[in-house]
Amino acid sequence: MKVAVYPGTFDPVTNGHLDVIIRGAALFDRLVVAVTENPSKTPLFTIAERVNMLREVLKGLPAVEVDSFDGLTVQYAKDQGACAIIRGLRAISDFENEFVMALTNKKLAPEIETLFLMTEAQYSFISSSAVKEVALFGGCLKDMVPPLVEAKLRSVFRQRER
Amino acid sequence: MKVAVYPGTFDPVTNGHLDVIIRGAALFDRLVVAVTENPSKTPLFTIAERVNMLREVLKGLPAVEVDSFDGLTVQYAKDQGACAIIRGLRAISDFENEFVMALTNKKLAPEIETLFLMTEAQYSFISSSAVKEVALFGGCLKDMVPPLVEAKLRSVFRQRER
Amino acid sequence: MKVAVYPGTFDPVTNGHLDVIIRGAALFDRLVVAVTENPSKTPLFTIAERVNMLREVLKGLPAVEVDSFDGLTVQYAKDQGACAIIRGLRAISDFENEFVMALTNKKLAPEIETLFLMTEAQYSFISSSAVKEVALFGGCLKDMVPPLVEAKLRSVFRQRER
Amino acid sequence: MKVAVYPGTFDPVTNGHLDVIIRGAALFDRLVVAVTENPSKTPLFTIAERVNMLREVLKGLPAVEVDSFDGLTVQYAKDQGACAIIRGLRAISDFENEFVMALTNKKLAPEIETLFLMTEAQYSFISSSAVKEVALFGGCLKDMVPPLVEAKLRSVFRQRER
Amino acid sequence: MKVAVYPGTFDPVTNGHLDVIIRGAALFDRLVVAVTENPSKTPLFTIAERVNMLREVLKGLPAVEVDSFDGLTVQYAKDQGACAIIRGLRAISDFENEFVMALTNKKLAPEIETLFLMTEAQYSFISSSAVKEVALFGGCLKDMVPPLVEAKLRSVFRQRER
Amino acid sequence: MKVAVYPGTFDPVTNGHLDVIIRGAALFDRLVVAVTENPSKTPLFTIAERVNMLREVLKGLPAVEVDSFDGLTVQYAKDQGACAIIRGLRAISDFENEFVMALTNKKLAPEIETLFLMTEAQYSFISSSAVKEVALFGGCLKDMVPPLVEAKLRSVFRQRER
């Protein structure tokens, strides 16, 4: 059974992430979507909130599992029995960070492969941070995030206004 | 059984290609290395010579098969029953061509995924064209191509000198 | 009256070009779509064929005019009384050529501005050359070019096969 | 009457910004230079100080107006009756952020176009942050900012030293 | 006697930096490795610790000197009687920052040249921040930093855990 | 005595090349400007014409020598007793080719260093091919090439017209 891990911050999950998950799930017997912290950014949602949103949104996909971890990604992937880490590439700016991360991970754990999928064109302009900025100013989020996430974002920013 | 296709010009196969093949083969039950023409370049070796070099070099890998094709890559992948096309990414300059190709292929055949592996650092400066230029001027090809390919290149350029 | 010129090879016009034309036309009183040769490429269609396809496809847009020229683009723009040249930017790889061209044109004719529009996501993977390659192998061109251009491409490649 | 908005942080305005303003003003009947906060950076000057510097520096240009706003840029542009947002592109690194922003804005308000001008070569190395760093260490700011801004920067950093 | 300065944060020195130092030292009569703060990052090691690590690691190289400074790099280079500043280029993402810095420095001090060396492939994925992240999670640092630096990093992160 | 080689096609020499030569000459005791063929392009001027133009233009610089060669650049550099190859970097698009070339050369001859200088902003849009295209259509070449080269280009294109 081939297992892959899709690690990310998912703060919150966007339609671009969903596209990567659906396409990645078709290639492996089990795909673990693994929520982690990005040490250089203050998150909007807690790890638990992010895991819950992902679980809700992904519940129709039996081969996909949602989890969270901290520590080295390759160590987590080994613990899961994974042979691959999957990542979405949206654009050039992603490329270099991902390149460095993939090479560092290969160095730390040569038996785990990093596989990249190119984000489809209509999702290429969506990022979790753009989504949060649009939500902050009350702009329309349709086509950017699932309805459940849109509702969550609206409620967070409404609360802040008070 | 999950099948993948690794299409390319392989004129000639380099150590960078070999690295992608070995890593890709570990992720699929069968990997088809498929030689094709690049319509915008005049090849040094014929399709048959390129297939033969690949077969010779890859003979220790039972799950890897060598073939050639012309036409649309996605059509060939479908004919092989593949769920994925694999490609190596060496650097930024590769990125954009590969991005356009992957999106076009996704449009033409949504059921086939393109997966990218980052070329490892020590192979990132090797390209078939650099290899041919170094060979043309008699430079050292060690660490760039397998010995069999080096011998082939030397013999081609020796013949030309006469 | 503000006039702009949109120069290009248009071999053939794609849905990406149409998007730029429609958006550009909304910003100027007159927009001249100007067909020119790219000296480094052998065209598939003659200048006359390309002008005709563009005229057919753009006939609903009264403020848009189709023309052809050779020589320096800035000289042509001056002759048209234009204050701006417009160009679409699809991706990083376009960026650098366009940057050099824009700076050279600024040097040659400081009174003419080059304005860039970012190609919308769904057109970002479409290029005239990709279109021709897909057409050559009989792949589906829907969403890439207008129906009239698809028919023209099919007929050209059918003729070649004979 | 065609109106455009040129939004930015302008902390402080540089000769590169001025170049974009002068060139942009020639293409529209009215150009609104609109100061906004960049939520991810702590500004050196207040919004009011930035607006004042811009007004002082731009007072010879009747078709140019200086304003400030918060909220979504496209909403502000609509409120101004603008058909376009203009932005300067200095280099590749700008390209991707601008690309994402332009596509997000297009999604939020399809009737407003983002137009890009390439910064002229001699301004391409000037950024507000580089200017502040040079000023901090007392380096020469000639050719980077207007004299008024240079004086303001000197006085800010002299005050800090005390 | 030709003198060059190699400025950097060196928080901590990596094998990639060492490669640049060794190669740079071969081109000049004296090479000053000059530690400075990066105002936008909180350092892990103090300036003094970084200078000491560098001195320890470089003690076999007589033409190399280790120092620290604050202020403008070009002013420091002038004070050292240097004709050149050297910098390593790892990848595209470095390129743009370095480009802007080199042009700004050229403007501030035309008599001092910035020279770039391309980092060798095997070091191209090593950055001080990646090294710190790997160390934080207890990953293997072999081939990334000299043994002395590895020991220092281990001891810093062990202390923090307590 | 430190010697460097500056290899290139110089078809024809531009003001950008001159800037690199003048700055490079200040760093070495002897700088050899070495004309070579670019196998993938048809030159406008013969090797001899290019050498003569360079000699004429550089005659005020005693430490600079003009020569031509074919074969591997590193072999030529060794034959000249050089410790370094110098190259100008104009922009991102140069970066990747130069990166691959520098790493290949390092592999072939580890004792020879490739050093890069960033082209100054005002020369960054000048390339030999842009110069030839502008000359072909009779555009103004001032600030792009030395007067002698401008005259040569004019005479070549006048002759062709006949």
PDB file of C-alpha atoms in Angstrom, chain A residues 9 15 21 44 51 54 64 104 114 124 126 131 135 142 154 157-158:
ATOM      1  CA  THR A   9      -0.364  25.226   7.205  1.00  0.00           C
ATOM      2  CA  ASN A  15      -9.959  25.508  -3.230  1.00  0.00           C
ATOM      3  CA  ILE A  21      -5.771  16.744  -2.373  1.00  0.00           C
ATOM      4  CA  LEU A  44      -5.631  32.952  12.208  1.00  0.00           C
ATOM      5  CA  VAL A  51      -8.008  20.067  11.285  1.00  0.00           C
ATOM      6  CA  LEU A  54     -10.318  19.978   6.651  1.00  0.00           C
ATOM      7  CA  VAL A  64      -7.854  10.836   2.702  1.00  0.00           C
ATOM      8  CA  THR A 104      16.904  19.359   2.372  1.00  0.00           C
ATOM      9  CA  THR A 114       8.819  14.835  -2.775  1.00  0.00           C
ATOM     10  CA  SER A 124      -3.089  29.775  -9.196  1.00  0.00           C
ATOM     11  CA  ILE A 126      -5.441  31.781  -4.502  1.00  0.00           C
ATOM     12  CA  VAL A 131      -8.044  34.863   1.221  1.00  0.00           C
ATOM     13  CA  ALA A 135     -12.107  38.393   4.100  1.00  0.00           C
ATOM     14  CA  LYS A 142     -16.715  32.593  -3.748  1.00  0.00           C
ATOM     15  CA  ARG A 154     -16.863  35.774   8.043  1.00  0.00           C
ATOM     16  CA  PHE A 157     -13.791  38.866  11.219  1.00  0.00           C
ATOM     17  CA  ARG A 158     -17.268  39.870  12.422  1.00  0.00           C
TER      18      ARG A 158
END
